[in-house]
XYZ file of C-alpha atoms in Angstrom:
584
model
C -10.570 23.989 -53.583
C -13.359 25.891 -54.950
C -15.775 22.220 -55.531
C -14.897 21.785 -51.578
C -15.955 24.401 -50.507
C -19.405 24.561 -52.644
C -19.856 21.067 -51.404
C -19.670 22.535 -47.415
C -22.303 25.294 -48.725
C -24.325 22.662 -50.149
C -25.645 21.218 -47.811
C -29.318 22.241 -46.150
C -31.349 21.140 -43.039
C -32.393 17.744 -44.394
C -28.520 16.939 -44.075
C -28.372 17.765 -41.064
C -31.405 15.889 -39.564
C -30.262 12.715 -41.444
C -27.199 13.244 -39.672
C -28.138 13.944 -36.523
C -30.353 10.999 -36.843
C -27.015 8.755 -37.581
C -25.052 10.269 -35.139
C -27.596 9.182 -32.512
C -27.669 5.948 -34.146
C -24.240 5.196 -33.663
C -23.760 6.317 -30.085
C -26.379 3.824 -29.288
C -24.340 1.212 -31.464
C -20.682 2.187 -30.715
C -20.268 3.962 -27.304
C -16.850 5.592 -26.770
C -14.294 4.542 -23.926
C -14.764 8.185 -22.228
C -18.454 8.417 -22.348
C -19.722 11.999 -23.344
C -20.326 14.519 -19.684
C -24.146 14.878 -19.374
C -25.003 18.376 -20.315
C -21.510 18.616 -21.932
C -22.098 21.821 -23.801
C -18.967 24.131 -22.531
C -21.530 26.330 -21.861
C -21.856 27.695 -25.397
C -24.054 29.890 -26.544
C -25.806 30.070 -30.190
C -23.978 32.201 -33.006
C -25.282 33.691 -35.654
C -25.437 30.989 -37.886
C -27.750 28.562 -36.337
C -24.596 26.576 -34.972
C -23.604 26.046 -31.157
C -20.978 28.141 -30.866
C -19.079 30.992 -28.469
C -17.146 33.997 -28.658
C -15.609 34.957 -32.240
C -11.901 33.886 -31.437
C -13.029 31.095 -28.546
C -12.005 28.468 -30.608
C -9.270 26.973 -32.306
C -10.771 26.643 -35.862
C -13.402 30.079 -35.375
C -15.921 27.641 -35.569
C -15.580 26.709 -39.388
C -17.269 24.010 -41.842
C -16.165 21.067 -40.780
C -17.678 17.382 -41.924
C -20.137 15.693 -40.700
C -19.959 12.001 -42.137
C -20.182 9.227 -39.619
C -18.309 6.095 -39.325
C -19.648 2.682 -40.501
C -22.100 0.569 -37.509
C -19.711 -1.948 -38.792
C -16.689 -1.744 -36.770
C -12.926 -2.664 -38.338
C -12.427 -6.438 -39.084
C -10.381 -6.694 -35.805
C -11.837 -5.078 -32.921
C -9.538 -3.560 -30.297
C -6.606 -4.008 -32.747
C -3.370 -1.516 -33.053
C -2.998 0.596 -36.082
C -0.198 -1.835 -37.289
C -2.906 -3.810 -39.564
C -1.857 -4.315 -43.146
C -3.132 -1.848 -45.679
C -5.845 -4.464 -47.510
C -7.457 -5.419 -43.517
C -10.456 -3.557 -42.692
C -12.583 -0.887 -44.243
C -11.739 1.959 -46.400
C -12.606 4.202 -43.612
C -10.476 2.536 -40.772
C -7.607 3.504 -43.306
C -5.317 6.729 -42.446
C -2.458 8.364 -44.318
C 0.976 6.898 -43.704
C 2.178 10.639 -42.695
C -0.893 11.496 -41.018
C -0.667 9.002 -38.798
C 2.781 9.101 -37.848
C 2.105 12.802 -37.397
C -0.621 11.961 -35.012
C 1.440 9.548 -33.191
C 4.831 11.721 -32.740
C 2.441 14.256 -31.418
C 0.920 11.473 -28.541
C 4.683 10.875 -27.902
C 6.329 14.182 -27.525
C 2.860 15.613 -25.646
C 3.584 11.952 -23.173
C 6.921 13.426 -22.787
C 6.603 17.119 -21.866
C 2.805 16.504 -20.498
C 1.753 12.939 -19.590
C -0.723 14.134 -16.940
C -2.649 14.801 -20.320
C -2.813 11.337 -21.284
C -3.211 12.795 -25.267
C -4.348 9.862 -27.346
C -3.104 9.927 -31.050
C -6.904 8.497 -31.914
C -8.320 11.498 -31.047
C -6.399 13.808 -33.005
C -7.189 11.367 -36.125
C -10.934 11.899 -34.937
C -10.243 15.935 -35.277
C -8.101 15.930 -38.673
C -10.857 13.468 -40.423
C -13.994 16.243 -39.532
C -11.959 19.037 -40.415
C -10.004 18.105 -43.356
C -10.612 14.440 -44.130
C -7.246 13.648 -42.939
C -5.447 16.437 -45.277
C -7.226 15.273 -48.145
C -6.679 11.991 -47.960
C -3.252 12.126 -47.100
C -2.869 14.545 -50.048
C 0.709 15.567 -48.479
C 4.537 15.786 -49.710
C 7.300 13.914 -48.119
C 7.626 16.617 -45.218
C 3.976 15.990 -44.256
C 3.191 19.482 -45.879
C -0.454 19.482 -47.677
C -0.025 19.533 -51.957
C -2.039 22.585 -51.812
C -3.684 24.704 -49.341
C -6.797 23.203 -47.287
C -8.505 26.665 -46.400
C -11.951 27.313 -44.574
C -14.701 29.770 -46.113
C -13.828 33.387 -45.209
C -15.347 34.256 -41.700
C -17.206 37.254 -42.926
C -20.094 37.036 -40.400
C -22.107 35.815 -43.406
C -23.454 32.185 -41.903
C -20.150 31.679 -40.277
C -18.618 34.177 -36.916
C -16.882 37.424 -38.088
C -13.201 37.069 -37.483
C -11.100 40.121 -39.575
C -7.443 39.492 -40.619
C -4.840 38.853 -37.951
C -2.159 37.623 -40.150
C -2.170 39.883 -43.087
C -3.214 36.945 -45.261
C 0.170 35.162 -44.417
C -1.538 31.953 -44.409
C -4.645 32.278 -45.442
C -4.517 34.382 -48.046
C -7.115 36.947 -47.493
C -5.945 39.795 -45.524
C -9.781 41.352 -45.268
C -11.146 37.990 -42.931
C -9.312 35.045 -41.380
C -9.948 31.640 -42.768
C -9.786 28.083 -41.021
C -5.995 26.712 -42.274
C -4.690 23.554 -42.976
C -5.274 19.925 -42.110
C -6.239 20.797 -38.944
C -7.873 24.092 -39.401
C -6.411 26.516 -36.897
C -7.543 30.280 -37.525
C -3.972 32.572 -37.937
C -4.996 33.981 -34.337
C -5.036 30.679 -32.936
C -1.979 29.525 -34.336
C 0.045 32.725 -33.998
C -0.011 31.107 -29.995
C -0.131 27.753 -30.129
C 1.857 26.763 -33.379
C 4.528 24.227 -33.360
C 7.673 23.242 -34.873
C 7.468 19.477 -34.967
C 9.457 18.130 -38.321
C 12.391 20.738 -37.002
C 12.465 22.296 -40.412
C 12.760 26.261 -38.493
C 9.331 26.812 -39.351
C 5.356 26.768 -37.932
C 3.296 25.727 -40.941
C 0.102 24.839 -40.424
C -0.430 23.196 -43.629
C 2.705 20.927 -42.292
C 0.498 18.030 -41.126
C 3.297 16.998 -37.827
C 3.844 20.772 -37.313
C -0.320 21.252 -37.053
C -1.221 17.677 -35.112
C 1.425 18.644 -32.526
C -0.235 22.093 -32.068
C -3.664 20.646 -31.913
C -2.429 17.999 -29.290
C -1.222 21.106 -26.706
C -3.857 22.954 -27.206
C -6.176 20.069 -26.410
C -4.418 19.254 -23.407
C -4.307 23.299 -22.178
C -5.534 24.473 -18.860
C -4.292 20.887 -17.626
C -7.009 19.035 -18.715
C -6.615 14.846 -18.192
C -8.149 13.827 -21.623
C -9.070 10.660 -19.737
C -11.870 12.118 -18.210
C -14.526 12.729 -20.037
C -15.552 15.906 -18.950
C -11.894 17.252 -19.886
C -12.109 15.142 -23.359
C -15.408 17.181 -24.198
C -14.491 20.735 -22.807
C -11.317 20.208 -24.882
C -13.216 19.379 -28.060
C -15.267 21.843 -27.564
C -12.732 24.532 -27.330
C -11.993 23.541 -30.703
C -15.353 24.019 -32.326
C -18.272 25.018 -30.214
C -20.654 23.140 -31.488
C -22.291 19.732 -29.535
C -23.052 18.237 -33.350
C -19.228 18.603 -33.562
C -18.414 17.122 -30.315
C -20.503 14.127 -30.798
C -19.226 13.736 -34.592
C -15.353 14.181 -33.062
C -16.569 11.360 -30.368
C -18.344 8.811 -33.073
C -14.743 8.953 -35.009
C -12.604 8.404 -31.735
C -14.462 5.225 -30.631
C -14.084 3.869 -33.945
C -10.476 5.173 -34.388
C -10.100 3.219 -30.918
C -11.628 -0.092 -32.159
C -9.194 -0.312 -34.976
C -7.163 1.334 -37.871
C -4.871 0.573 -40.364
C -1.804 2.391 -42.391
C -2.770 3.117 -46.612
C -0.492 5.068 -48.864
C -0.700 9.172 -48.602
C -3.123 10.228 -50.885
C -5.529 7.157 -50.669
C -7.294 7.992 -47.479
C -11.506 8.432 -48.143
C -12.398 12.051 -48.203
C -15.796 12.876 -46.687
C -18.825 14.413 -48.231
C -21.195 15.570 -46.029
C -20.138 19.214 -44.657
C -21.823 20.880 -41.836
C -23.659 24.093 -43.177
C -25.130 27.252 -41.300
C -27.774 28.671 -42.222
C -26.782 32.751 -42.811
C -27.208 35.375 -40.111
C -30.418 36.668 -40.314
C -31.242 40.793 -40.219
C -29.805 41.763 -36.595
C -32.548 43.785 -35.053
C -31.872 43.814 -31.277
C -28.321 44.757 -30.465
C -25.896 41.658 -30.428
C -24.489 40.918 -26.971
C -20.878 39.086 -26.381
C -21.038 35.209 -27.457
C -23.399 35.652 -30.288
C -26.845 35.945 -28.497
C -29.163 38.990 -28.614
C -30.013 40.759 -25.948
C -33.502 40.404 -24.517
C -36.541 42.969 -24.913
C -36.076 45.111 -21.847
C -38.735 44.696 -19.086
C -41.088 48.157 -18.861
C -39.221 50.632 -16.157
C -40.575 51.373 -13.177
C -42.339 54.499 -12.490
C -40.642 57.374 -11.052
C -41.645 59.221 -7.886
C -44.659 61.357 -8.434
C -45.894 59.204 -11.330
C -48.749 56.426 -11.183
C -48.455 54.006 -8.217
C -49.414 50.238 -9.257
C -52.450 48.948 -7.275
C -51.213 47.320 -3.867
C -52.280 43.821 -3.543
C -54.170 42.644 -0.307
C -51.625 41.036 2.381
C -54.424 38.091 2.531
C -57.007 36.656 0.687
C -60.481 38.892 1.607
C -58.668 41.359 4.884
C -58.678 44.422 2.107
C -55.638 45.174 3.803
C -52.658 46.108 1.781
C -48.607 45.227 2.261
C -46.386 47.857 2.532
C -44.136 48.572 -0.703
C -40.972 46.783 -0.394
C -37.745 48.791 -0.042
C -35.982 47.679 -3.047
C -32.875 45.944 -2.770
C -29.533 47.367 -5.180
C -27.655 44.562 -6.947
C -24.636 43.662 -5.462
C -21.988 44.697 -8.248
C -20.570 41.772 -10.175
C -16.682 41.618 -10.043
C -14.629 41.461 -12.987
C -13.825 37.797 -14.018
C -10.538 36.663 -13.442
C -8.040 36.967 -16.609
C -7.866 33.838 -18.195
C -3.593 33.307 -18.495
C -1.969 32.989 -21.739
C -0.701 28.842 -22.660
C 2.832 30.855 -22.257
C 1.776 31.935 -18.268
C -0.121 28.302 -18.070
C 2.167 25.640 -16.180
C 2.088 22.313 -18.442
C 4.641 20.104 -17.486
C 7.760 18.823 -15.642
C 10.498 16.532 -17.041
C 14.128 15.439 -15.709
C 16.398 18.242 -16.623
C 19.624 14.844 -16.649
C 19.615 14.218 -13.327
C 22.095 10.567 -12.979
C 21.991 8.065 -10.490
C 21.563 9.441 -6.954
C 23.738 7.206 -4.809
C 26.282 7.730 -1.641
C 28.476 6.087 0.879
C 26.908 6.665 4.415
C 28.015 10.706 5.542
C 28.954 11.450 2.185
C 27.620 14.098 -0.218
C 25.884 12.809 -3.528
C 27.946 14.005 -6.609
C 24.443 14.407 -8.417
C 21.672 17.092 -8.005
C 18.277 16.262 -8.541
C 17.293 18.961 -11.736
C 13.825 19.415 -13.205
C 12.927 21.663 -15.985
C 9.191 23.398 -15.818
C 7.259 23.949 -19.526
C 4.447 26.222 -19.657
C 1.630 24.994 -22.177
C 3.139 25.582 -24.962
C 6.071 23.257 -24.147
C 8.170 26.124 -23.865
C 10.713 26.277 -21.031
C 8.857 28.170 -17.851
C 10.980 30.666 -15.709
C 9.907 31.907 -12.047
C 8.017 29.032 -11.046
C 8.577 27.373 -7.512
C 9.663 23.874 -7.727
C 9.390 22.282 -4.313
C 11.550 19.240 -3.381
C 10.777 16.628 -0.705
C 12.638 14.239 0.981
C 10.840 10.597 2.078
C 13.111 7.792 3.552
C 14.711 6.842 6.951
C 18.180 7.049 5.938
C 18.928 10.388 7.438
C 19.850 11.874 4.650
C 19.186 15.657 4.380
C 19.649 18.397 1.695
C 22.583 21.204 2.125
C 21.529 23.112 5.135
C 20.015 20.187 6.934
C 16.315 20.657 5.609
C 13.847 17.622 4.169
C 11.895 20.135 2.168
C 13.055 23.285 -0.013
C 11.640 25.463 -2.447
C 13.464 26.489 -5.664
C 12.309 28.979 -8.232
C 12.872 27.742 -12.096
C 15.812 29.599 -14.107
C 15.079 31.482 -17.577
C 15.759 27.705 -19.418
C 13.138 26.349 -16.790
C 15.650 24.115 -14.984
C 15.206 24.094 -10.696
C 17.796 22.371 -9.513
C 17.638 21.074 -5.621
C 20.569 21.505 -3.322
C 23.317 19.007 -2.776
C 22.451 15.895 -0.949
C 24.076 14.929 2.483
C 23.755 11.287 3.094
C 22.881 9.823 6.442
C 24.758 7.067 8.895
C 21.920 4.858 7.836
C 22.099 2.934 4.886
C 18.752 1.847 2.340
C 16.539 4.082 -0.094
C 14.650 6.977 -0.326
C 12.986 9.371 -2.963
C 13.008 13.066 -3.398
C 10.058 14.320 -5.078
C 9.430 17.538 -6.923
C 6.508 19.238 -7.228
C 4.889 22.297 -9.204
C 2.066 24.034 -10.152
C -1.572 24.574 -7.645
C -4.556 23.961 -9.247
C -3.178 20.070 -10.927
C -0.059 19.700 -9.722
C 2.469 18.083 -11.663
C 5.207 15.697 -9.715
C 8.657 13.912 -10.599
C 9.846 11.313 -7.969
C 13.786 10.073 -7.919
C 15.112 6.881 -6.380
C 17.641 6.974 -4.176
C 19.971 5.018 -2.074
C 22.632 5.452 0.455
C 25.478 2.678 1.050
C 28.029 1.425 3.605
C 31.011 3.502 4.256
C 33.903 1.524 1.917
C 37.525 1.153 1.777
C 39.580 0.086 -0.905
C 42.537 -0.630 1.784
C 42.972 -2.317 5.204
C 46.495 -3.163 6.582
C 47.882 -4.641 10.115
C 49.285 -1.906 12.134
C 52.869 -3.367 13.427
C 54.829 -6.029 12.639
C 55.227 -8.440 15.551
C 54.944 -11.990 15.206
C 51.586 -13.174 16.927
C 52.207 -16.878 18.518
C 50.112 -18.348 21.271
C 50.798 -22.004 23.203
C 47.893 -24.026 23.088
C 45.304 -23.164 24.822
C 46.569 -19.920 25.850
C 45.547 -16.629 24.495
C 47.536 -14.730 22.186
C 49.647 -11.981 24.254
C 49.890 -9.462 21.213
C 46.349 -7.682 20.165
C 45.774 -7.630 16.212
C 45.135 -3.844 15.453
C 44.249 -2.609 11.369
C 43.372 0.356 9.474
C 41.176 1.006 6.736
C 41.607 3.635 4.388
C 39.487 4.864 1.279
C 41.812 6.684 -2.077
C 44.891 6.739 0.737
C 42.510 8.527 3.625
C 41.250 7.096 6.950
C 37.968 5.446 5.907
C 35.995 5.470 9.506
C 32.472 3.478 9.990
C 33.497 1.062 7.922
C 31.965 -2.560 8.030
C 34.493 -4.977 8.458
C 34.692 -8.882 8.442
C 37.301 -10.727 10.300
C 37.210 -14.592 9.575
C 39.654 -17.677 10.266
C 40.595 -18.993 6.897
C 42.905 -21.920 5.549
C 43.401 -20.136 2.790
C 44.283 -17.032 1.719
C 41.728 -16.279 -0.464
C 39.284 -17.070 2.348
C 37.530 -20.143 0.150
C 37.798 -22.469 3.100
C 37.018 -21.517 6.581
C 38.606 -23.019 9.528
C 37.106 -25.007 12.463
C 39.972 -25.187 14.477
C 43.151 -22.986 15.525
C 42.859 -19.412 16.851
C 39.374 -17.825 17.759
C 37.275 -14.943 19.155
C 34.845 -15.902 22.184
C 31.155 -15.015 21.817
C 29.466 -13.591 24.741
C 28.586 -17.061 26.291
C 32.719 -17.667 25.647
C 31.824 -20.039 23.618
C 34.239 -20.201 20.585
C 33.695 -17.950 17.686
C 35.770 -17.698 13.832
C 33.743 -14.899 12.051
C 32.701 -11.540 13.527
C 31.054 -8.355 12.149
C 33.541 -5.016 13.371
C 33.614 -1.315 12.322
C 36.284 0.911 12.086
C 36.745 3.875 14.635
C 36.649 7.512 13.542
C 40.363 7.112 12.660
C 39.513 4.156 10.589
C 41.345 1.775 13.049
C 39.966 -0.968 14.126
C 41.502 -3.226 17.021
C 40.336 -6.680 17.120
C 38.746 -8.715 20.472
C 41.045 -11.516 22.226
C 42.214 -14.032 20.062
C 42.663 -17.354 21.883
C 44.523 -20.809 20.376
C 43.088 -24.194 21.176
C 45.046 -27.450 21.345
C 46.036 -27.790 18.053
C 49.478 -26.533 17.231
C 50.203 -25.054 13.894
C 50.041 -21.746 11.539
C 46.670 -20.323 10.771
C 45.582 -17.413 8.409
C 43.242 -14.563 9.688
C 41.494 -12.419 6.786
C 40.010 -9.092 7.181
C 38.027 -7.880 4.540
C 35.706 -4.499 3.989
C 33.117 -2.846 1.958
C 35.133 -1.620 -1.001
C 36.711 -4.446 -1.652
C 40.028 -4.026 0.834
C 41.442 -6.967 2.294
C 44.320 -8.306 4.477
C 45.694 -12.104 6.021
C 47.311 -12.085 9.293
C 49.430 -15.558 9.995
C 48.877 -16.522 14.118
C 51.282 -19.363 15.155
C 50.213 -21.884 17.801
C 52.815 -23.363 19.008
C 53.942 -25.176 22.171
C 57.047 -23.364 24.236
C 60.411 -24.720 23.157
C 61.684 -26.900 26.178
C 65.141 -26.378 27.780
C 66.884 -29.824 28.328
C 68.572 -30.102 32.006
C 71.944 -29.246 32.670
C 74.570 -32.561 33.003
C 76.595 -32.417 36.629
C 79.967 -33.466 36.034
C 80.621 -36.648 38.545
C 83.697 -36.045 40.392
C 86.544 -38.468 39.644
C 87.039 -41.052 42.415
């Protein structure tokens, strides 16, 4: 440890020109996907050191050491390729850890999952962990992804680097007079006292754990709801982790090659860079220092008081020896206090389906499921007291409990907002309900929905009478059913009445009984619905000429079904009585 760190304190100005140099060199050569924002400095303001930088505890690594090596001109062997490469393809700096890597990549997954308006890419945190650490050494970690020793920054003693005293009573840094940069990843104690993670689920928030640290870095990258596919957000979130625009541009030269193409080698094979970056030490403060690490300004001469000397009035115009009046001056408007910045565990970060099932219901029915959300706050901890609104968007009628399209729900202490039940409408087809939190970037879930035809798993004929017509009469009896759904009266349900040869309605009929269209013209399938009592009687049926037994089926949404014989037959005739022929 002690060789790294002389090798960071090494370094002198010539370094850092050559790298400079480079670093322009290769933005000309290799721009990145999300260009770098014009003027992208995050408003930072020179420390004491000679580095860009901002308040002491303004960013995640207290603005430590970090390396300043550059990636080959040469891009890897196969441009725009995945990290699945084998371990000989490409150059020995395209390679990364085995565990680093998948570190980096659980940490794009489970920051997609609780935050994907963050749009976190895993090549970006590889950009991060090789300037601060080389990625952990080289991949110089056990089988839990924890480093084989500790990776610790120079102590922030104000001497060339910003004066941070101990936060964490030298729990993991070791030095409980000054904080130090920690682990692959180099989060000051401060820094990860809020935003450390738990991300191998092993009960505890190491930073020298490279998943546990990669999954902190990705949240606190994405805080404030940043889109890291803008490239203002990319470099404001860079810069929150080291304030320094040689940084950002080093961070942006390893992302565009990261992005061209890496490959998988064995932990503890990765290349370790060389070239640290090195402030030059504070120099003799003289003026007193002012928040942010600049000095305040040599005051401008006061005024005179009343009474005293009286500065010479200038003439009004060039040669009238006239002179202006003095000016009443004007008092500065007090500036008001800036606005508290909220902690990542007040910050809203994300929403995510808290199990909400398929949404689906018969027509005037209520949907068994709820639509439930859960809020996280930046942190990816569950967020209480936020309002959740839910919207309804569809045609269907369908309303929520209380006959409202829109409702507001505050989140429970787990983070869950849960909508109120669904009433379906009398039209059937889809819809969405769509949830929405948070003002400034608003996060939103959207759920499919659909609402079916009223269904019955049972229709029967009501009454028992035969039902015989003569040819071409109509049939004197009407054919009445009912339709019931789990032994109740199933009303508004579609049902389909068609004459059949057989009973499983495979072959329809062109002749025997029928309905009449409107035009009376003859008619063997129609479309009914059952009354509010789920009865359902059925229009005329008429016979034609041709005698015989015929099968009527009913069937309904649900699967319920029922065959009705009609008999067309002629009337029996009565033969004529004999008169008996009286004897002679």
């Amino acid at each position: 440890m002690a060789a790294h760190i002389r090798r960071r304190l090494r370094k002198g100005a010539t370094t850092t020109a050559v790298a400079a140099a480079a670093v322009a060199a290769l933005a000309a050569s290799q721009a990145p996907a999300a260009p770098l924002a014009e003027g992208a400095t995050g408003g930072d303001q020179q420390a004491a050191g000679g580095e860009s930088g901002g308040s002491e505890d303004g960013a995640a690594t207290g603005n430590s050491p970090y390396y300043t090596d550059l990636p080959p001109l040469v891009t890897p062997d196969r441009p725009g390729s995945s990290s699945n490469l084998p371990a000989a393809t490409g150059s020995a700096e395209a390679g990364i850890p085995a565990s680093v890597l998948a570190a980096y990549k659980q940490a794009e997954r489970t920051v997609g999952t609780t935050d994907p308006a963050c749009r976190l890419p895993w090549q970006l945190l590889a950009a991060i962990g090789k300037v601060e650490s080389g990625q952990a050494r080289g991949g110089q970690v056990d089988a839990n992804g924890t480093t084989l020793s500790p990776i610790l920054g120079p102590a922030l003693n104000g001497q060339g680097f910003a004066l941070i005293k101990d936060t964490d009573g030298g729990a993991y840094d070791s030095d409980a007079v000054h904080d130090r940069a920690v682990g692959p990843m180099q989060f000051i104690p401060s820094t990860w006292a809020t935003w450390g993670q738990d991300a191998n689920g092993d009960g505890r928030k190491d930073p020298n754990n490279i998943y546990d640290a990669a999954l902190a870095a990705g949240r606190y990258l994405c805080a404030g709801g940043r889109n890291l596919a803008v490239a203002a957000d990319l470099d404001r979130a860079v810069l929150s982790y080291n304030q320094s625009t040689e940084y950002l541009r080093t961070v942006r030269s390893w992302f565009a090659y990261y992005q061209r193409g890496t490959h998988e080698v064995p932990d503890g094979s990765g290349v370790l860079p060389t070239a640290p970056s090195t402030p030059s030490p504070s120099p003799t403060p003289t003026p007193s220092p002012t928040p942010g690490g600049t000095t305040s300004p040599t005051p401008s001469p006061s005024p005179s008081k009343p009474g005293g000397t009286k500065p010479s009035p200038s003439p009004s115009k060039p040669g009238d020896g006239t002179t202006s009046p003095t000016p009443t001056p004007t008092p500065p408007r007090p500036t008001p206090p800036p606005k508290p910045t909220p902690s990542p565990a007040e910050t809203f970060g994300s929403l995510e389906n808290a199990g909400t099932g398929p949404l689906t219901a018969t027509a005037g029915g209520t949907f068994e499921e709820r639509v439930s959300v859960r809020a996280r706050n930046a942190l990816g901890a569950p967020m209480a007291q936020l309002p959740v609104t839910f919207t309804i968007t569809g045609t269907t009628g369908t309303l929520f409990d209380g006959g409202k399209k829109k409702v507001t729900v505050i989140s429970k202490a787990d983070g869950t907002a849960t909508a109120p039940a669904l009433k379906a409408g009398e039209k059937t087809g889809e819809f969405t309900v769509t949830a929405t939190a948070g003002t400034n970037r608003p996060r939103t879930l959207t759920y499919e929905a659909s609402v079916t035809a009223r269904q019955a798993d049972k229709i029967v004929r009501v009454g028992d009478k035969a039902l015989v017509a003569a040819p071409g009469e109509k049939f004197a009896d009407a054919v009445t059913v009912k339709a019931t759904h789990k032994g109740i009266a199933a009303p508004g349900v579609a049902v389909t009445a068609t004459m059949v040869k057989d009973s499983l309605g495979l072959i329809g009929n062109d002749k025997g009984p029928y309905f009449k269209d409107a035009d009376g013209k003859p008619l063997r399938t129609l479309d009914l619905t059952t009354g509010a009592d789920g009865l359902l009687q059925l229009p005329e049926i008429f016979a034609d000429e041709n005698p015989g037994t015929y099968k009527l089926r009913l069937t309904t949404e649900g699967g319920g079904s029922v065959v009705i014989e009609l008999t067309v037959q002629a009337p029996e005739e009565t033969a004529p009585e004999e008169t008996e022929t009286p004897e002679a």
